[in-house]
Amino acid sequence: MSYIKDNFLLTNKTAEKLYFSYAKDMPIFDYHCHLPEKQILENKPFDDVFQIWLAGDHYKWRLMRNYGVNEEYITGSASNKEKFLTYCRVLGTAFGNPLYHWSQVELKEFFNCELEINEGNAELIWDWCNEYIKLNNITPQKLIESSFVTHLFTTNEIFDDLSTFPAIAKKGYKFKVIPAFRADKIMNVEAAQYNDFIAKLGDVADLDVLESKIEERLQEFIKVGTTAADVALQCVYPVAEKAEAARVFAKRRAGENVTEAESEVFKGYLTYFLFKLYAKYSIATELHIGAMRNNNAVMLEKLGLDTGYDSIAEDNSIKNLSRLFDRLQTEGALPKTIVFNLNPKMNAEIMTLIGCFQSDEARGKIQYGPAWWFLDNKVGMEKHLEDLTATGHIGAFVGMLTDSRSLLSYPRHHYFRRILCNYLGGMMERGEMTANEKLVGEVIKDVCYRNAVSYLGVN
């Protein structure tokens, strides 16, 4: 039987009361994920558990690589069953890794199976899940609705086809699927395919035209419900003058490679331009910083982007972030912003900086985003809560997200909720905060769901 019990991660009675009375049954607003919207629209039943559990989930791939598994059994030509059995074997001894917890919870919540995941049970779990999928006709819609999700924001590049979103709306699902606007492929001027990406926007002769094209596309996103945008950078770069950025853009459009310094000039200016644009249209901005991407050139060539070869960067760009926010604030063009930080060494620096740019435009106008990617584990979440409460206000916090390509990722919200309730319950039992359970419970409901709904301006 599974080691996951009702009081999982809840170490005191107050934490249990907070979780089961206030957090557990709150809906989920997933304001940042990477689920493919076309899969949600097509809503095809799955053939086997591998398709749901392992296909496209680079979190699980990394764990298998860390155990020395041959790539054939991860992304290679091995059968779905062989890959699934291999994952179960690896997971059985991954003590302390969040996947060790998440996968066990996913098995119980989505397949009603409480077998402990390990090599000995792998065949039984494979058969059980596949039979469950067949008997219950499991589809993306059923997985999302069973998780009580009301909204999910996919992450879509500026040139993506948006026709899928109105088509999903016509399906009558119990949840809304809304694209978040992302301009990364237009930002990354050094990329080998950069001019191919620009070509998808039409005839773009210079930076002025590019800016107009970006605004036009944002307007199209807004028509299908977009209220958030995403900016992903290894670090924040100094805001360059437009003329300098225009020269870099012209050089790249002419087919020449750009230097690292030129790339930073362009990214620094375009980040500033995008933030101003998002402020103009009241678009909440999700700024992700601290990821060092594509470290392994051999595997990048073999498998492509987003396959598990990124890591935490060491860059400290807090001064550049300060100057960006200050310039935007001075110009009346600082949008609501959620700063996602991947390097925990920078928690306090970012938390104290965002406190310098708050206003009554929104509760927590500048947010310190939840523990993200390599930090969305027990240790990372606990540290995040400690740093957030030490120098900020937890009552304004917009809560958790999945940041995942897996339809089974929603138990991560409950993982966070248990840690949140345990954190607050511990302080209550130690006499470090109010004993007013109902007051604390309402704050928990805000953090779990209601703050995100208000912040992101959706119906």
PDB file of C-alpha atoms in Angstrom, residues 216-433:
ATOM      1  CA  GLU A 216      -0.780  43.638 -33.296  1.00  0.00           C
ATOM      2  CA  ARG A 217      -0.301  40.078 -32.146  1.00  0.00           C
ATOM      3  CA  LEU A 218      -0.871  41.018 -28.504  1.00  0.00           C
ATOM      4  CA  GLN A 219      -4.181  42.571 -29.545  1.00  0.00           C
ATOM      5  CA  GLU A 220      -5.140  39.275 -31.212  1.00  0.00           C
ATOM      6  CA  PHE A 221      -4.281  37.390 -28.013  1.00  0.00           C
ATOM      7  CA  ILE A 222      -6.405  39.780 -25.972  1.00  0.00           C
ATOM      8  CA  LYS A 223      -9.381  39.033 -28.240  1.00  0.00           C
ATOM      9  CA  VAL A 224      -9.280  35.380 -27.129  1.00  0.00           C
ATOM     10  CA  GLY A 225      -9.030  36.264 -23.443  1.00  0.00           C
ATOM     11  CA  THR A 226      -5.344  36.839 -22.686  1.00  0.00           C
ATOM     12  CA  THR A 227      -4.659  38.701 -19.440  1.00  0.00           C
ATOM     13  CA  ALA A 228      -1.060  37.580 -18.817  1.00  0.00           C
ATOM     14  CA  ALA A 229       2.254  37.554 -20.632  1.00  0.00           C
ATOM     15  CA  ASP A 230       5.461  35.683 -19.988  1.00  0.00           C
ATOM     16  CA  VAL A 231       9.070  36.869 -20.249  1.00  0.00           C
ATOM     17  CA  ALA A 232      11.870  34.330 -19.694  1.00  0.00           C
ATOM     18  CA  LEU A 233      15.482  35.466 -19.284  1.00  0.00           C
ATOM     19  CA  GLN A 234      18.622  33.970 -17.801  1.00  0.00           C
ATOM     20  CA  CYS A 235      19.096  37.358 -16.173  1.00  0.00           C
ATOM     21  CA  VAL A 236      17.799  40.895 -16.551  1.00  0.00           C
ATOM     22  CA  TYR A 237      19.946  43.030 -18.849  1.00  0.00           C
ATOM     23  CA  PRO A 238      20.496  46.813 -18.748  1.00  0.00           C
ATOM     24  CA  VAL A 239      17.940  48.799 -20.712  1.00  0.00           C
ATOM     25  CA  ALA A 240      19.683  49.796 -23.942  1.00  0.00           C
ATOM     26  CA  GLU A 241      18.766  52.656 -26.229  1.00  0.00           C
ATOM     27  CA  LYS A 242      16.442  51.818 -29.087  1.00  0.00           C
ATOM     28  CA  ALA A 243      18.971  52.874 -31.713  1.00  0.00           C
ATOM     29  CA  GLU A 244      21.495  50.364 -30.379  1.00  0.00           C
ATOM     30  CA  ALA A 245      18.903  47.583 -30.402  1.00  0.00           C
ATOM     31  CA  ALA A 246      17.852  48.551 -33.933  1.00  0.00           C
ATOM     32  CA  ARG A 247      21.436  48.119 -35.166  1.00  0.00           C
ATOM     33  CA  VAL A 248      21.655  44.653 -33.608  1.00  0.00           C
ATOM     34  CA  PHE A 249      18.316  43.662 -35.126  1.00  0.00           C
ATOM     35  CA  ALA A 250      19.336  44.913 -38.585  1.00  0.00           C
ATOM     36  CA  LYS A 251      22.600  42.972 -38.380  1.00  0.00           C
ATOM     37  CA  ARG A 252      20.808  39.753 -37.481  1.00  0.00           C
ATOM     38  CA  ARG A 253      18.156  40.257 -40.161  1.00  0.00           C
ATOM     39  CA  ALA A 254      20.958  40.614 -42.682  1.00  0.00           C
ATOM     40  CA  GLY A 255      21.994  37.065 -41.833  1.00  0.00           C
ATOM     41  CA  GLU A 256      24.993  37.938 -39.665  1.00  0.00           C
ATOM     42  CA  ASN A 257      25.633  36.409 -36.260  1.00  0.00           C
ATOM     43  CA  VAL A 258      25.571  38.710 -33.250  1.00  0.00           C
ATOM     44  CA  THR A 259      27.962  38.765 -30.319  1.00  0.00           C
ATOM     45  CA  GLU A 260      26.916  37.970 -26.760  1.00  0.00           C
ATOM     46  CA  ALA A 261      27.178  41.660 -25.898  1.00  0.00           C
ATOM     47  CA  GLU A 262      24.966  42.602 -28.853  1.00  0.00           C
ATOM     48  CA  SER A 263      22.432  39.974 -27.847  1.00  0.00           C
ATOM     49  CA  GLU A 264      22.262  41.468 -24.358  1.00  0.00           C
ATOM     50  CA  VAL A 265      21.735  44.948 -25.819  1.00  0.00           C
ATOM     51  CA  PHE A 266      18.781  43.720 -27.843  1.00  0.00           C
ATOM     52  CA  LYS A 267      17.245  41.735 -24.965  1.00  0.00           C
ATOM     53  CA  GLY A 268      17.670  44.640 -22.575  1.00  0.00           C
ATOM     54  CA  TYR A 269      15.780  46.991 -24.868  1.00  0.00           C
ATOM     55  CA  LEU A 270      13.091  44.504 -25.902  1.00  0.00           C
ATOM     56  CA  THR A 271      12.365  43.544 -22.283  1.00  0.00           C
ATOM     57  CA  TYR A 272      11.744  47.226 -21.566  1.00  0.00           C
ATOM     58  CA  PHE A 273       9.559  47.574 -24.661  1.00  0.00           C
ATOM     59  CA  LEU A 274       7.487  44.506 -23.755  1.00  0.00           C
ATOM     60  CA  PHE A 275       6.905  45.646 -20.177  1.00  0.00           C
ATOM     61  CA  LYS A 276       5.698  49.037 -21.425  1.00  0.00           C
ATOM     62  CA  LEU A 277       3.414  47.309 -23.916  1.00  0.00           C
ATOM     63  CA  TYR A 278       1.966  45.029 -21.268  1.00  0.00           C
ATOM     64  CA  ALA A 279       1.313  48.011 -18.998  1.00  0.00           C
ATOM     65  CA  LYS A 280      -0.499  49.773 -21.838  1.00  0.00           C
ATOM     66  CA  TYR A 281      -2.935  46.876 -22.182  1.00  0.00           C
ATOM     67  CA  SER A 282      -3.128  46.012 -18.447  1.00  0.00           C
ATOM     68  CA  ILE A 283      -1.481  42.623 -19.017  1.00  0.00           C
ATOM     69  CA  ALA A 284      -0.003  40.950 -15.927  1.00  0.00           C
ATOM     70  CA  THR A 285       3.629  40.071 -16.604  1.00  0.00           C
ATOM     71  CA  GLU A 286       5.261  36.833 -15.473  1.00  0.00           C
ATOM     72  CA  LEU A 287       9.032  37.390 -15.414  1.00  0.00           C
ATOM     73  CA  HIS A 288      11.026  34.155 -15.154  1.00  0.00           C
ATOM     74  CA  ILE A 289      14.711  34.633 -14.382  1.00  0.00           C
ATOM     75  CA  GLY A 290      17.552  32.350 -13.333  1.00  0.00           C
ATOM     76  CA  ALA A 291      17.467  29.445 -15.795  1.00  0.00           C
ATOM     77  CA  MET A 292      20.641  28.540 -17.683  1.00  0.00           C
ATOM     78  CA  ARG A 293      19.309  26.707 -20.699  1.00  0.00           C
ATOM     79  CA  ASN A 294      20.545  24.073 -23.147  1.00  0.00           C
ATOM     80  CA  ASN A 295      23.745  23.182 -21.307  1.00  0.00           C
ATOM     81  CA  ASN A 296      24.347  19.968 -23.248  1.00  0.00           C
ATOM     82  CA  ALA A 297      24.983  20.777 -26.922  1.00  0.00           C
ATOM     83  CA  VAL A 298      25.047  17.122 -27.990  1.00  0.00           C
ATOM     84  CA  MET A 299      21.603  16.419 -26.499  1.00  0.00           C
ATOM     85  CA  LEU A 300      20.216  19.745 -27.720  1.00  0.00           C
ATOM     86  CA  GLU A 301      21.117  18.688 -31.252  1.00  0.00           C
ATOM     87  CA  LYS A 302      19.611  15.237 -30.695  1.00  0.00           C
ATOM     88  CA  LEU A 303      16.397  16.054 -28.795  1.00  0.00           C
ATOM     89  CA  GLY A 304      15.805  19.800 -29.142  1.00  0.00           C
ATOM     90  CA  LEU A 305      14.629  22.348 -26.585  1.00  0.00           C
ATOM     91  CA  ASP A 306      12.910  21.646 -23.260  1.00  0.00           C
ATOM     92  CA  THR A 307      14.072  18.066 -22.849  1.00  0.00           C
ATOM     93  CA  GLY A 308      15.684  18.302 -19.412  1.00  0.00           C
ATOM     94  CA  TYR A 309      19.077  19.929 -19.987  1.00  0.00           C
ATOM     95  CA  ASP A 310      18.554  23.264 -18.250  1.00  0.00           C
ATOM     96  CA  SER A 311      19.859  24.249 -14.807  1.00  0.00           C
ATOM     97  CA  ILE A 312      20.013  27.077 -12.256  1.00  0.00           C
ATOM     98  CA  ALA A 313      22.098  30.090 -13.318  1.00  0.00           C
ATOM     99  CA  GLU A 314      24.340  32.053 -10.966  1.00  0.00           C
ATOM    100  CA  ASP A 315      23.741  35.484 -12.522  1.00  0.00           C
ATOM    101  CA  ASN A 316      22.915  38.270 -10.079  1.00  0.00           C
ATOM    102  CA  SER A 317      20.953  40.882 -12.037  1.00  0.00           C
ATOM    103  CA  ILE A 318      19.190  42.538  -9.125  1.00  0.00           C
ATOM    104  CA  LYS A 319      20.571  46.006  -9.973  1.00  0.00           C
ATOM    105  CA  ASN A 320      19.396  45.715 -13.570  1.00  0.00           C
ATOM    106  CA  LEU A 321      15.953  44.610 -12.361  1.00  0.00           C
ATOM    107  CA  SER A 322      15.869  47.613 -10.035  1.00  0.00           C
ATOM    108  CA  ARG A 323      16.759  50.008 -12.836  1.00  0.00           C
ATOM    109  CA  LEU A 324      14.173  48.422 -15.174  1.00  0.00           C
ATOM    110  CA  PHE A 325      11.390  48.719 -12.594  1.00  0.00           C
ATOM    111  CA  ASP A 326      12.435  52.249 -11.638  1.00  0.00           C
ATOM    112  CA  ARG A 327      12.460  53.487 -15.226  1.00  0.00           C
ATOM    113  CA  LEU A 328       9.070  51.928 -15.924  1.00  0.00           C
ATOM    114  CA  GLN A 329       7.663  53.337 -12.683  1.00  0.00           C
ATOM    115  CA  THR A 330       8.968  56.810 -13.545  1.00  0.00           C
ATOM    116  CA  GLU A 331       7.316  56.588 -16.957  1.00  0.00           C
ATOM    117  CA  GLY A 332       4.014  55.351 -15.502  1.00  0.00           C
ATOM    118  CA  ALA A 333       4.457  52.065 -17.352  1.00  0.00           C
ATOM    119  CA  LEU A 334       5.182  49.383 -14.736  1.00  0.00           C
ATOM    120  CA  PRO A 335       2.658  46.530 -15.167  1.00  0.00           C
ATOM    121  CA  LYS A 336       1.537  44.088 -12.521  1.00  0.00           C
ATOM    122  CA  THR A 337       4.485  41.689 -12.387  1.00  0.00           C
ATOM    123  CA  ILE A 338       5.142  38.271 -10.894  1.00  0.00           C
ATOM    124  CA  VAL A 339       8.886  37.677 -10.518  1.00  0.00           C
ATOM    125  CA  PHE A 340       9.797  33.994 -10.634  1.00  0.00           C
ATOM    126  CA  ASN A 341      13.289  33.387  -9.325  1.00  0.00           C
ATOM    127  CA  LEU A 342      15.126  30.099  -9.901  1.00  0.00           C
ATOM    128  CA  ASN A 343      18.170  30.817  -7.740  1.00  0.00           C
ATOM    129  CA  PRO A 344      17.241  30.597  -4.027  1.00  0.00           C
ATOM    130  CA  LYS A 345      20.286  32.665  -3.085  1.00  0.00           C
ATOM    131  CA  MET A 346      18.417  35.642  -4.552  1.00  0.00           C
ATOM    132  CA  ASN A 347      15.153  35.224  -2.630  1.00  0.00           C
ATOM    133  CA  ALA A 348      15.742  37.992  -0.093  1.00  0.00           C
ATOM    134  CA  GLU A 349      17.189  40.407  -2.659  1.00  0.00           C
ATOM    135  CA  ILE A 350      14.159  40.056  -4.924  1.00  0.00           C
ATOM    136  CA  MET A 351      11.661  40.105  -2.065  1.00  0.00           C
ATOM    137  CA  THR A 352      13.035  43.365  -0.692  1.00  0.00           C
ATOM    138  CA  LEU A 353      13.240  44.937  -4.169  1.00  0.00           C
ATOM    139  CA  ILE A 354       9.623  44.252  -5.089  1.00  0.00           C
ATOM    140  CA  GLY A 355       8.569  45.962  -1.869  1.00  0.00           C
ATOM    141  CA  CYS A 356       9.908  49.214  -3.352  1.00  0.00           C
ATOM    142  CA  PHE A 357       7.415  49.243  -6.240  1.00  0.00           C
ATOM    143  CA  GLN A 358       4.028  48.372  -4.753  1.00  0.00           C
ATOM    144  CA  SER A 359       0.909  50.502  -5.167  1.00  0.00           C
ATOM    145  CA  ASP A 360      -2.834  50.409  -4.559  1.00  0.00           C
ATOM    146  CA  GLU A 361      -3.411  49.320  -8.182  1.00  0.00           C
ATOM    147  CA  ALA A 362      -3.513  45.735  -6.924  1.00  0.00           C
ATOM    148  CA  ARG A 363      -2.948  43.764  -3.759  1.00  0.00           C
ATOM    149  CA  GLY A 364       0.663  42.742  -4.218  1.00  0.00           C
ATOM    150  CA  LYS A 365       1.102  44.534  -7.561  1.00  0.00           C
ATOM    151  CA  ILE A 366       4.669  43.218  -7.773  1.00  0.00           C
ATOM    152  CA  GLN A 367       4.629  39.599  -6.676  1.00  0.00           C
ATOM    153  CA  TYR A 368       7.338  37.216  -5.599  1.00  0.00           C
ATOM    154  CA  GLY A 369       6.256  34.173  -7.599  1.00  0.00           C
ATOM    155  CA  PRO A 370       5.996  30.701  -6.077  1.00  0.00           C
ATOM    156  CA  ALA A 371       8.864  28.229  -5.828  1.00  0.00           C
ATOM    157  CA  TRP A 372       9.364  27.286  -9.462  1.00  0.00           C
ATOM    158  CA  TRP A 373      10.863  24.473 -11.539  1.00  0.00           C
ATOM    159  CA  PHE A 374      13.904  23.163  -9.643  1.00  0.00           C
ATOM    160  CA  LEU A 375      12.541  24.758  -6.461  1.00  0.00           C
ATOM    161  CA  ASP A 376       8.967  23.411  -6.465  1.00  0.00           C
ATOM    162  CA  ASN A 377       9.872  20.784  -3.887  1.00  0.00           C
ATOM    163  CA  LYS A 378       9.398  20.619  -0.125  1.00  0.00           C
ATOM    164  CA  VAL A 379      12.684  22.358   0.710  1.00  0.00           C
ATOM    165  CA  GLY A 380      12.190  25.041  -1.935  1.00  0.00           C
ATOM    166  CA  MET A 381       8.592  25.753  -0.977  1.00  0.00           C
ATOM    167  CA  GLU A 382       9.385  26.001   2.716  1.00  0.00           C
ATOM    168  CA  LYS A 383      12.265  28.404   2.052  1.00  0.00           C
ATOM    169  CA  HIS A 384      10.060  30.434  -0.269  1.00  0.00           C
ATOM    170  CA  LEU A 385       7.394  30.788   2.427  1.00  0.00           C
ATOM    171  CA  GLU A 386       9.988  31.747   5.027  1.00  0.00           C
ATOM    172  CA  ASP A 387      11.462  34.457   2.799  1.00  0.00           C
ATOM    173  CA  LEU A 388       8.055  35.667   1.626  1.00  0.00           C
ATOM    174  CA  THR A 389       6.653  36.057   5.129  1.00  0.00           C
ATOM    175  CA  ALA A 390       9.872  37.540   6.531  1.00  0.00           C
ATOM    176  CA  THR A 391       9.925  40.547   4.215  1.00  0.00           C
ATOM    177  CA  GLY A 392       6.560  40.558   2.403  1.00  0.00           C
ATOM    178  CA  HIS A 393       2.869  39.851   2.969  1.00  0.00           C
ATOM    179  CA  ILE A 394       1.538  36.335   2.533  1.00  0.00           C
ATOM    180  CA  GLY A 395      -2.036  37.615   2.345  1.00  0.00           C
ATOM    181  CA  ALA A 396      -1.277  39.112  -1.089  1.00  0.00           C
ATOM    182  CA  PHE A 397       0.412  36.001  -2.512  1.00  0.00           C
ATOM    183  CA  VAL A 398      -1.071  34.557  -5.750  1.00  0.00           C
ATOM    184  CA  GLY A 399      -0.110  30.992  -4.889  1.00  0.00           C
ATOM    185  CA  MET A 400       0.987  27.931  -6.813  1.00  0.00           C
ATOM    186  CA  LEU A 401       1.174  26.963 -10.496  1.00  0.00           C
ATOM    187  CA  THR A 402       2.133  23.769 -12.334  1.00  0.00           C
ATOM    188  CA  ASP A 403       4.635  25.043 -14.964  1.00  0.00           C
ATOM    189  CA  SER A 404       4.228  21.592 -16.500  1.00  0.00           C
ATOM    190  CA  ARG A 405       3.601  19.741 -19.735  1.00  0.00           C
ATOM    191  CA  SER A 406       1.876  16.912 -17.885  1.00  0.00           C
ATOM    192  CA  LEU A 407      -1.892  16.646 -17.427  1.00  0.00           C
ATOM    193  CA  LEU A 408      -1.220  14.835 -14.151  1.00  0.00           C
ATOM    194  CA  SER A 409       0.568  17.783 -12.528  1.00  0.00           C
ATOM    195  CA  TYR A 410      -2.328  19.194 -10.547  1.00  0.00           C
ATOM    196  CA  PRO A 411      -1.494  17.339  -7.311  1.00  0.00           C
ATOM    197  CA  ARG A 412       1.443  19.758  -7.120  1.00  0.00           C
ATOM    198  CA  HIS A 413      -1.097  22.369  -6.009  1.00  0.00           C
ATOM    199  CA  HIS A 414      -2.129  20.143  -3.113  1.00  0.00           C
ATOM    200  CA  TYR A 415       1.508  19.414  -2.334  1.00  0.00           C
ATOM    201  CA  PHE A 416       1.997  23.180  -1.979  1.00  0.00           C
ATOM    202  CA  ARG A 417      -1.239  23.583  -0.018  1.00  0.00           C
ATOM    203  CA  ARG A 418      -0.179  20.960   2.504  1.00  0.00           C
ATOM    204  CA  ILE A 419       3.191  22.678   2.959  1.00  0.00           C
ATOM    205  CA  LEU A 420       1.463  26.059   3.306  1.00  0.00           C
ATOM    206  CA  CYS A 421      -0.956  24.742   5.946  1.00  0.00           C
ATOM    207  CA  ASN A 422       1.834  22.961   7.781  1.00  0.00           C
ATOM    208  CA  TYR A 423       3.895  26.173   7.811  1.00  0.00           C
ATOM    209  CA  LEU A 424       1.066  28.288   9.200  1.00  0.00           C
ATOM    210  CA  GLY A 425      -0.175  25.525  11.512  1.00  0.00           C
ATOM    211  CA  GLY A 426       3.272  25.210  13.018  1.00  0.00           C
ATOM    212  CA  MET A 427       3.422  28.927  13.777  1.00  0.00           C
ATOM    213  CA  MET A 428      -0.050  28.809  15.304  1.00  0.00           C
ATOM    214  CA  GLU A 429       0.857  25.901  17.589  1.00  0.00           C
ATOM    215  CA  ARG A 430       4.063  27.644  18.666  1.00  0.00           C
ATOM    216  CA  GLY A 431       2.102  30.764  19.559  1.00  0.00           C
ATOM    217  CA  GLU A 432       3.867  32.832  16.893  1.00  0.00           C
ATOM    218  CA  MET A 433       0.643  34.098  15.268  1.00  0.00           C
TER     219      MET A 433
END
